[in-house]
Each structure stands twice: as C-alpha cells, then as structure tokens.
C-alpha cells in the first residue's frame, strides 16, 4: 500500500473539491450544507452532480455538472457523505479519475470512511490546509467467460461475489487458484475479496479480517454444503476463478453489491488484482486495530498492554 503526502493537486490556481452525498438522508443534506459553507468561506470551489443539486441547499456559486467519466477533472479531492453504499459509489468516481476520496460516515459501520458526522469542522479544516495523506487500496479486475469467450468485464474495491439466483436451489461451483482446481461444492456462492473488503461481505460469510497493509486476495465460500470449503488467503498476484457447473441453475455476479450480471450455467468468473487502485485520503494515523475495535464495538475491557 503506497502512501503519498497531499498537497500537489490544486497547488496552483483555483482549488476545487467534489462533493457526493446520499441526498436521501436528512443527515447527509445537513452535512453537505455545512461542508459547502466551510469550503466556500475558505475560497475553495465546490462541484456537485447536477442530478443531486436540487436536493441540496446549495448557493449559486457551487458548480453543477453531469455525471461523466471526466466529472472530477480539475478536482483535488472527492468528499463523500453517506454510508457504505454511498462510499462505494464514490469509489467508482475516484478510481476512474485517480482523485483521492475522503469519506464521512453517516451510516452504521463505514470502514471506508475516515471521519464521522461529528468531525465535519475538522474535515473542512484539514482539507483547507491540505493536512491529509493519501493511500492506495488494492482493487479487483473481474472477467466473465462463457463458451470460451469474454462476455463481461468489471472491477471491485471490496469484493466480487458469485451467487445463486434462485433462493430454493444450491449453486454448484468449482473453485480454482492459479490455474489449479481447489474444490467443488453446492452452496449460496463464493466471495472473492480484497483486504479492504475483508470487513464487508467476506466477513459476514465467515472470512478472516485482513489488515489493509497486507497484499492478498481472499476466496470465501458462502453457506457451502461441503466438508472442505474454507476461506482461502492467496498471494496478491494469484488468479482466482469460480466455475458455475453446467448442471446447476444460472447464477449472478455482483461487484461491490452495486453492479450485477447474470451468469449462465457453465460460466467462468476470473478475479485478479486490479490494474487501477482506489486512492483514499486519510486524516488520522490511528492503527487499523483501533479502527476495528471502534467500528465493531469490540470488548477490550481489562486489557493491560505490554509491560513498559
């Protein structure tokens, strides 16, 4: 995981920050208003999606733009206000542009977020003074083959999951690592995840928590009906594959729970380390251990620590 000191972007000329908010949340609307006011007072321009502008109390000097691949051109930072779903939506813009994303959690867990709603004043202050660092997070490149032909490509920051489409039927799959078969089973599916995604769907399916500094890929079966169907942690350059067996009903591929495509019987999903990372802005140097304890409210009462 690479780290960069912020400050190069927007160093000369007008500074612009892009703001993305979950406009369906009253808390996000109010938070957006506070962030916009703070940035504008400091002479930093703000840009938002035109489709969201009507739902936000924005002054006239806020720039409204349509959602295009170049929507973040000229921006030094993407601030996202919302829960995990909104943060993953923001990651789509961040990956395409290379602009760092700073998440403010307005949801329940928000592992991708760097700040909470009560930290808005500090967020604005740190953005204005460029007092943040940027780290890269591994992504996944996802490829679907059918009858030997590539029929779909996608990517994910958290996970790519192969899942059954019919609740009443098991999905029969065979898993593979680096061109060699591992095991076959029937179940609800398989999650292929990054360390960033280890605390998301993979965690719910019984996978291990992997520290973000660890470069690895995860393969986690979902409700497998098998004696050996355990979570696997592989090398970061491994290629994971999940083959939907010909005798099984069709499945579905989900990428970050946002983008989906149907998988016919016999389809093959290949997952490898993504060529393009997502850059996250960080305000704190707190360890991931502390973040894990705080997000899951883990019981640590009685801990004494190592003797000095």
GROMACS .gro file of C-alpha atoms in nm:
model
  308
    1UNK     CA    1   0.000   0.000   0.000
    2UNK     CA    2   0.163   0.322  -0.117
    3UNK     CA    3   0.138   0.648   0.076
    4UNK     CA    4   0.163   0.998  -0.062
    5UNK     CA    5   0.173   1.336   0.107
    6UNK     CA    6  -0.111   1.551  -0.015
    7UNK     CA    7  -0.050   1.896  -0.148
    8UNK     CA    8   0.049   1.863  -0.512
    9UNK     CA    9  -0.303   1.863  -0.653
   10UNK     CA   10  -0.455   2.206  -0.686
   11UNK     CA   11  -0.134   2.372  -0.566
   12UNK     CA   12  -0.165   2.650  -0.820
   13UNK     CA   13  -0.475   2.841  -0.927
   14UNK     CA   14  -0.825   2.780  -0.802
   15UNK     CA   15  -0.885   2.480  -0.581
   16UNK     CA   16  -1.194   2.265  -0.633
   17UNK     CA   17  -1.341   1.984  -0.426
   18UNK     CA   18  -1.610   1.748  -0.549
   19UNK     CA   19  -1.891   1.665  -0.306
   20UNK     CA   20  -2.101   1.349  -0.329
   21UNK     CA   21  -2.381   1.294  -0.078
   22UNK     CA   22  -2.661   1.049  -0.007
   23UNK     CA   23  -2.936   1.302  -0.068
   24UNK     CA   24  -3.198   1.061   0.066
   25UNK     CA   25  -3.057   1.104   0.418
   26UNK     CA   26  -3.153   1.425   0.603
   27UNK     CA   27  -2.822   1.399   0.792
   28UNK     CA   28  -2.632   1.396   0.462
   29UNK     CA   29  -2.817   1.702   0.334
   30UNK     CA   30  -2.737   1.898   0.650
   31UNK     CA   31  -2.376   1.775   0.649
   32UNK     CA   32  -2.338   1.875   0.285
   33UNK     CA   33  -2.462   2.224   0.367
   34UNK     CA   34  -2.204   2.262   0.646
   35UNK     CA   35  -1.917   2.130   0.433
   36UNK     CA   36  -2.005   2.354   0.138
   37UNK     CA   37  -2.027   2.662   0.360
   38UNK     CA   38  -1.691   2.586   0.520
   39UNK     CA   39  -1.513   2.527   0.191
   40UNK     CA   40  -1.657   2.833   0.020
   41UNK     CA   41  -1.562   3.056   0.314
   42UNK     CA   42  -1.205   2.935   0.269
   43UNK     CA   43  -1.202   3.015  -0.102
   44UNK     CA   44  -1.229   2.655  -0.223
   45UNK     CA   45  -1.470   2.586  -0.507
   46UNK     CA   46  -1.726   2.308  -0.476
   47UNK     CA   47  -1.862   2.088  -0.755
   48UNK     CA   48  -2.164   1.855  -0.731
   49UNK     CA   49  -2.368   1.636  -0.962
   50UNK     CA   50  -2.647   1.829  -1.127
   51UNK     CA   51  -2.889   1.542  -1.058
   52UNK     CA   52  -2.830   1.584  -0.683
   53UNK     CA   53  -2.814   1.962  -0.668
   54UNK     CA   54  -3.191   2.008  -0.643
   55UNK     CA   55  -3.196   1.801  -0.320
   56UNK     CA   56  -2.917   2.002  -0.155
   57UNK     CA   57  -2.932   2.356  -0.010
   58UNK     CA   58  -2.654   2.495  -0.228
   59UNK     CA   59  -2.555   2.856  -0.301
   60UNK     CA   60  -2.536   2.967  -0.662
   61UNK     CA   61  -2.155   2.959  -0.679
   62UNK     CA   62  -2.149   2.579  -0.642
   63UNK     CA   63  -2.070   2.421  -0.979
   64UNK     CA   64  -2.324   2.171  -1.113
   65UNK     CA   65  -2.208   1.908  -1.362
   66UNK     CA   66  -2.348   1.599  -1.531
   67UNK     CA   67  -2.219   1.254  -1.437
   68UNK     CA   68  -1.950   1.171  -1.694
   69UNK     CA   69  -1.617   0.982  -1.670
   70UNK     CA   70  -1.438   1.318  -1.651
   71UNK     CA   71  -1.659   1.466  -1.382
   72UNK     CA   72  -1.367   1.504  -1.138
   73UNK     CA   73  -1.129   1.674  -1.382
   74UNK     CA   74  -0.956   1.962  -1.204
   75UNK     CA   75  -1.066   1.849  -0.856
   76UNK     CA   76  -0.809   1.779  -0.587
   77UNK     CA   77  -1.037   1.573  -0.364
   78UNK     CA   78  -1.368   1.386  -0.357
   79UNK     CA   79  -1.560   1.418  -0.030
   80UNK     CA   80  -1.833   1.155   0.018
   81UNK     CA   81  -2.107   1.190   0.280
   82UNK     CA   82  -2.308   0.874   0.348
   83UNK     CA   83  -2.298   0.508   0.440
   84UNK     CA   84  -2.106   0.221   0.286
   85UNK     CA   85  -2.316   0.220  -0.032
   86UNK     CA   86  -2.252   0.588  -0.098
   87UNK     CA   87  -1.881   0.541  -0.028
   88UNK     CA   88  -1.865   0.258  -0.282
   89UNK     CA   89  -2.045   0.481  -0.531
   90UNK     CA   90  -1.783   0.746  -0.467
   91UNK     CA   91  -1.510   0.486  -0.521
   92UNK     CA   92  -1.634   0.443  -0.879
   93UNK     CA   93  -1.563   0.811  -0.946
   94UNK     CA   94  -1.234   0.801  -0.753
   95UNK     CA   95  -1.099   0.501  -0.943
   96UNK     CA   96  -1.182   0.646  -1.284
   97UNK     CA   97  -1.022   0.982  -1.207
   98UNK     CA   98  -0.740   0.894  -0.971
   99UNK     CA   99  -0.866   1.167  -0.735
  100UNK     CA  100  -0.842   1.072  -0.365
  101UNK     CA  101  -1.168   1.004  -0.181
  102UNK     CA  102  -1.236   1.125   0.173
  103UNK     CA  103  -1.535   0.951   0.329
  104UNK     CA  104  -1.751   1.086   0.610
  105UNK     CA  105  -1.957   0.807   0.762
  106UNK     CA  106  -2.328   0.874   0.808
  107UNK     CA  107  -2.422   0.506   0.816
  108UNK     CA  108  -2.374   0.219   1.059
  109UNK     CA  109  -2.018   0.089   1.011
  110UNK     CA  110  -1.838   0.274   0.732
  111UNK     CA  111  -1.496   0.106   0.723
  112UNK     CA  112  -1.407   0.308   0.413
  113UNK     CA  113  -1.484   0.635   0.589
  114UNK     CA  114  -1.216   0.843   0.753
  115UNK     CA  115  -1.440   1.064   0.964
  116UNK     CA  116  -1.776   1.068   1.139
  117UNK     CA  117  -2.054   1.327   1.120
  118UNK     CA  118  -1.931   1.499   1.438
  119UNK     CA  119  -1.592   1.560   1.271
  120UNK     CA  120  -1.720   1.788   0.990
  121UNK     CA  121  -1.545   2.100   1.116
  122UNK     CA  122  -1.217   1.913   1.138
  123UNK     CA  123  -1.270   1.763   0.791
  124UNK     CA  124  -1.311   2.109   0.638
  125UNK     CA  125  -1.012   2.244   0.829
  126UNK     CA  126  -0.786   1.958   0.721
  127UNK     CA  127  -0.898   1.985   0.359
  128UNK     CA  128  -0.836   2.358   0.353
  129UNK     CA  129  -0.486   2.318   0.497
  130UNK     CA  130  -0.416   2.003   0.292
  131UNK     CA  131  -0.336   1.823   0.616
  132UNK     CA  132  -0.410   1.473   0.495
  133UNK     CA  133  -0.226   1.183   0.339
  134UNK     CA  134  -0.330   0.956   0.056
  135UNK     CA  135  -0.301   0.578   0.047
  136UNK     CA  136  -0.374   0.333  -0.231
  137UNK     CA  137  -0.613   0.043  -0.186
  138UNK     CA  138  -0.598  -0.270  -0.398
  139UNK     CA  139  -0.889  -0.338  -0.631
  140UNK     CA  140  -1.005  -0.640  -0.831
  141UNK     CA  141  -1.033  -0.684  -1.205
  142UNK     CA  142  -1.315  -0.924  -1.290
  143UNK     CA  143  -1.368  -1.114  -1.613
  144UNK     CA  144  -1.656  -1.343  -1.714
  145UNK     CA  145  -1.617  -1.611  -1.980
  146UNK     CA  146  -1.888  -1.816  -2.144
  147UNK     CA  147  -1.812  -2.083  -2.405
  148UNK     CA  148  -1.452  -1.961  -2.401
  149UNK     CA  149  -1.543  -1.603  -2.492
  150UNK     CA  150  -1.510  -1.298  -2.268
  151UNK     CA  151  -1.866  -1.171  -2.222
  152UNK     CA  152  -1.822  -0.920  -1.939
  153UNK     CA  153  -1.552  -0.725  -1.756
  154UNK     CA  154  -1.584  -0.535  -1.430
  155UNK     CA  155  -1.395  -0.431  -1.119
  156UNK     CA  156  -1.444  -0.409  -0.742
  157UNK     CA  157  -1.293  -0.238  -0.441
  158UNK     CA  158  -1.446  -0.469  -0.180
  159UNK     CA  159  -1.548  -0.791  -0.348
  160UNK     CA  160  -1.676  -0.979  -0.650
  161UNK     CA  161  -1.931  -1.239  -0.543
  162UNK     CA  162  -2.070  -1.529  -0.745
  163UNK     CA  163  -2.413  -1.606  -0.601
  164UNK     CA  164  -2.713  -1.826  -0.666
  165UNK     CA  165  -3.006  -1.659  -0.841
  166UNK     CA  166  -3.280  -1.887  -0.708
  167UNK     CA  167  -3.331  -1.898  -0.332
  168UNK     CA  168  -3.459  -2.257  -0.334
  169UNK     CA  169  -3.166  -2.407  -0.529
  170UNK     CA  170  -2.798  -2.451  -0.448
  171UNK     CA  171  -2.539  -2.310  -0.685
  172UNK     CA  172  -2.286  -2.578  -0.784
  173UNK     CA  173  -1.936  -2.437  -0.838
  174UNK     CA  174  -1.573  -2.542  -0.864
  175UNK     CA  175  -1.312  -2.301  -0.730
  176UNK     CA  176  -0.964  -2.255  -0.874
  177UNK     CA  177  -0.641  -2.080  -0.773
  178UNK     CA  178  -0.364  -2.009  -1.024
  179UNK     CA  179  -0.499  -2.248  -1.284
  180UNK     CA  180  -0.543  -2.544  -1.049
  181UNK     CA  181  -0.877  -2.670  -0.907
  182UNK     CA  182  -0.927  -2.644  -0.530
  183UNK     CA  183  -1.271  -2.786  -0.451
  184UNK     CA  184  -1.627  -2.810  -0.573
  185UNK     CA  185  -1.941  -2.764  -0.366
  186UNK     CA  186  -2.301  -2.656  -0.364
  187UNK     CA  187  -2.399  -2.350  -0.167
  188UNK     CA  188  -2.503  -1.989  -0.188
  189UNK     CA  189  -2.188  -1.885  -0.375
  190UNK     CA  190  -1.833  -1.756  -0.334
  191UNK     CA  191  -1.691  -1.416  -0.236
  192UNK     CA  192  -1.357  -1.305  -0.386
  193UNK     CA  193  -1.236  -1.006  -0.186
  194UNK     CA  194  -0.955  -0.760  -0.127
  195UNK     CA  195  -0.819  -0.684   0.222
  196UNK     CA  196  -1.037  -0.371   0.211
  197UNK     CA  197  -1.338  -0.594   0.151
  198UNK     CA  198  -1.242  -0.843   0.421
  199UNK     CA  199  -1.458  -0.648   0.670
  200UNK     CA  200  -1.758  -0.640   0.437
  201UNK     CA  201  -1.938  -0.932   0.267
  202UNK     CA  202  -1.640  -1.167   0.313
  203UNK     CA  203  -1.653  -1.105   0.688
  204UNK     CA  204  -2.025  -1.181   0.700
  205UNK     CA  205  -1.960  -1.508   0.515
  206UNK     CA  206  -1.707  -1.617   0.778
  207UNK     CA  207  -1.385  -1.495   0.619
  208UNK     CA  208  -1.086  -1.355   0.807
  209UNK     CA  209  -1.022  -0.987   0.874
  210UNK     CA  210  -0.713  -0.887   0.677
  211UNK     CA  211  -0.521  -0.571   0.761
  212UNK     CA  212  -0.518  -0.323   0.468
  213UNK     CA  213  -0.135  -0.323   0.462
  214UNK     CA  214  -0.140  -0.693   0.373
  215UNK     CA  215  -0.140  -0.754  -0.001
  216UNK     CA  216  -0.353  -1.061  -0.062
  217UNK     CA  217  -0.668  -1.194  -0.224
  218UNK     CA  218  -0.944  -1.377  -0.037
  219UNK     CA  219  -1.180  -1.652  -0.151
  220UNK     CA  220  -1.467  -1.720   0.092
  221UNK     CA  221  -1.746  -1.975   0.032
  222UNK     CA  222  -2.099  -1.865   0.120
  223UNK     CA  223  -2.303  -2.124   0.314
  224UNK     CA  224  -2.124  -2.414   0.143
  225UNK     CA  225  -2.272  -2.761   0.182
  226UNK     CA  226  -1.934  -2.937   0.199
  227UNK     CA  227  -1.678  -3.074   0.443
  228UNK     CA  228  -1.391  -2.871   0.295
  229UNK     CA  229  -1.500  -2.529   0.184
  230UNK     CA  230  -1.289  -2.296   0.394
  231UNK     CA  231  -1.179  -1.935   0.340
  232UNK     CA  232  -0.853  -1.906   0.148
  233UNK     CA  233  -0.597  -1.626   0.153
  234UNK     CA  234  -0.376  -1.623  -0.156
  235UNK     CA  235  -0.089  -1.422  -0.299
  236UNK     CA  236  -0.179  -1.077  -0.437
  237UNK     CA  237  -0.077  -1.186  -0.786
  238UNK     CA  238  -0.282  -1.505  -0.781
  239UNK     CA  239  -0.570  -1.554  -1.022
  240UNK     CA  240  -0.889  -1.681  -0.861
  241UNK     CA  241  -1.162  -1.848  -1.064
  242UNK     CA  242  -1.512  -1.973  -0.994
  243UNK     CA  243  -1.678  -2.203  -1.247
  244UNK     CA  244  -2.056  -2.237  -1.246
  245UNK     CA  245  -2.124  -2.602  -1.318
  246UNK     CA  246  -2.328  -2.697  -1.629
  247UNK     CA  247  -2.589  -2.892  -1.429
  248UNK     CA  248  -2.672  -2.604  -1.195
  249UNK     CA  249  -2.919  -2.315  -1.237
  250UNK     CA  250  -2.772  -1.986  -1.351
  251UNK     CA  251  -2.606  -1.757  -1.100
  252UNK     CA  252  -2.529  -1.388  -1.072
  253UNK     CA  253  -2.210  -1.188  -1.035
  254UNK     CA  254  -2.217  -0.889  -0.802
  255UNK     CA  255  -1.933  -0.636  -0.789
  256UNK     CA  256  -1.932  -0.434  -0.465
  257UNK     CA  257  -2.303  -0.506  -0.436
  258UNK     CA  258  -2.366  -0.236  -0.697
  259UNK     CA  259  -2.318  -0.386  -1.041
  260UNK     CA  260  -2.457  -0.722  -1.144
  261UNK     CA  261  -2.461  -0.954  -1.444
  262UNK     CA  262  -2.627  -1.291  -1.495
  263UNK     CA  263  -2.403  -1.600  -1.509
  264UNK     CA  264  -2.542  -1.881  -1.724
  265UNK     CA  265  -2.467  -2.241  -1.631
  266UNK     CA  266  -2.110  -2.316  -1.741
  267UNK     CA  267  -1.989  -1.956  -1.699
  268UNK     CA  268  -1.645  -1.889  -1.555
  269UNK     CA  269  -1.553  -1.587  -1.342
  270UNK     CA  270  -1.185  -1.489  -1.313
  271UNK     CA  271  -1.064  -1.246  -1.047
  272UNK     CA  272  -0.719  -1.091  -1.024
  273UNK     CA  273  -0.551  -0.790  -0.870
  274UNK     CA  274  -0.684  -0.472  -1.029
  275UNK     CA  275  -0.460  -0.265  -1.252
  276UNK     CA  276  -0.601   0.061  -1.110
  277UNK     CA  277  -0.617   0.122  -0.732
  278UNK     CA  278  -0.855   0.348  -0.542
  279UNK     CA  279  -0.688   0.632  -0.353
  280UNK     CA  280  -0.821   0.716  -0.006
  281UNK     CA  281  -0.748   1.037   0.183
  282UNK     CA  282  -0.653   0.980   0.546
  283UNK     CA  283  -0.675   1.233   0.830
  284UNK     CA  284  -0.552   1.011   1.112
  285UNK     CA  285  -0.263   0.775   1.181
  286UNK     CA  286  -0.476   0.552   1.404
  287UNK     CA  287  -0.397   0.183   1.365
  288UNK     CA  288  -0.634  -0.048   1.184
  289UNK     CA  289  -0.663  -0.243   1.510
  290UNK     CA  290  -0.814   0.062   1.681
  291UNK     CA  291  -1.045   0.118   1.386
  292UNK     CA  292  -1.159  -0.245   1.401
  293UNK     CA  293  -1.232  -0.223   1.774
  294UNK     CA  294  -1.421   0.104   1.733
  295UNK     CA  295  -1.629   0.004   1.430
  296UNK     CA  296  -1.740  -0.330   1.576
  297UNK     CA  297  -1.752  -0.206   1.938
  298UNK     CA  298  -1.530  -0.497   2.042
  299UNK     CA  299  -1.498  -0.567   2.417
  300UNK     CA  300  -1.145  -0.481   2.527
  301UNK     CA  301  -1.211  -0.401   2.894
  302UNK     CA  302  -0.941  -0.548   3.115
  303UNK     CA  303  -0.661  -0.513   2.860
  304UNK     CA  304  -0.335  -0.413   3.031
  305UNK     CA  305  -0.097  -0.397   2.739
  306UNK     CA  306   0.267  -0.500   2.721
  307UNK     CA  307   0.484  -0.405   3.023
  308UNK     CA  308   0.694  -0.095   2.970
   0.00000   0.00000   0.00000
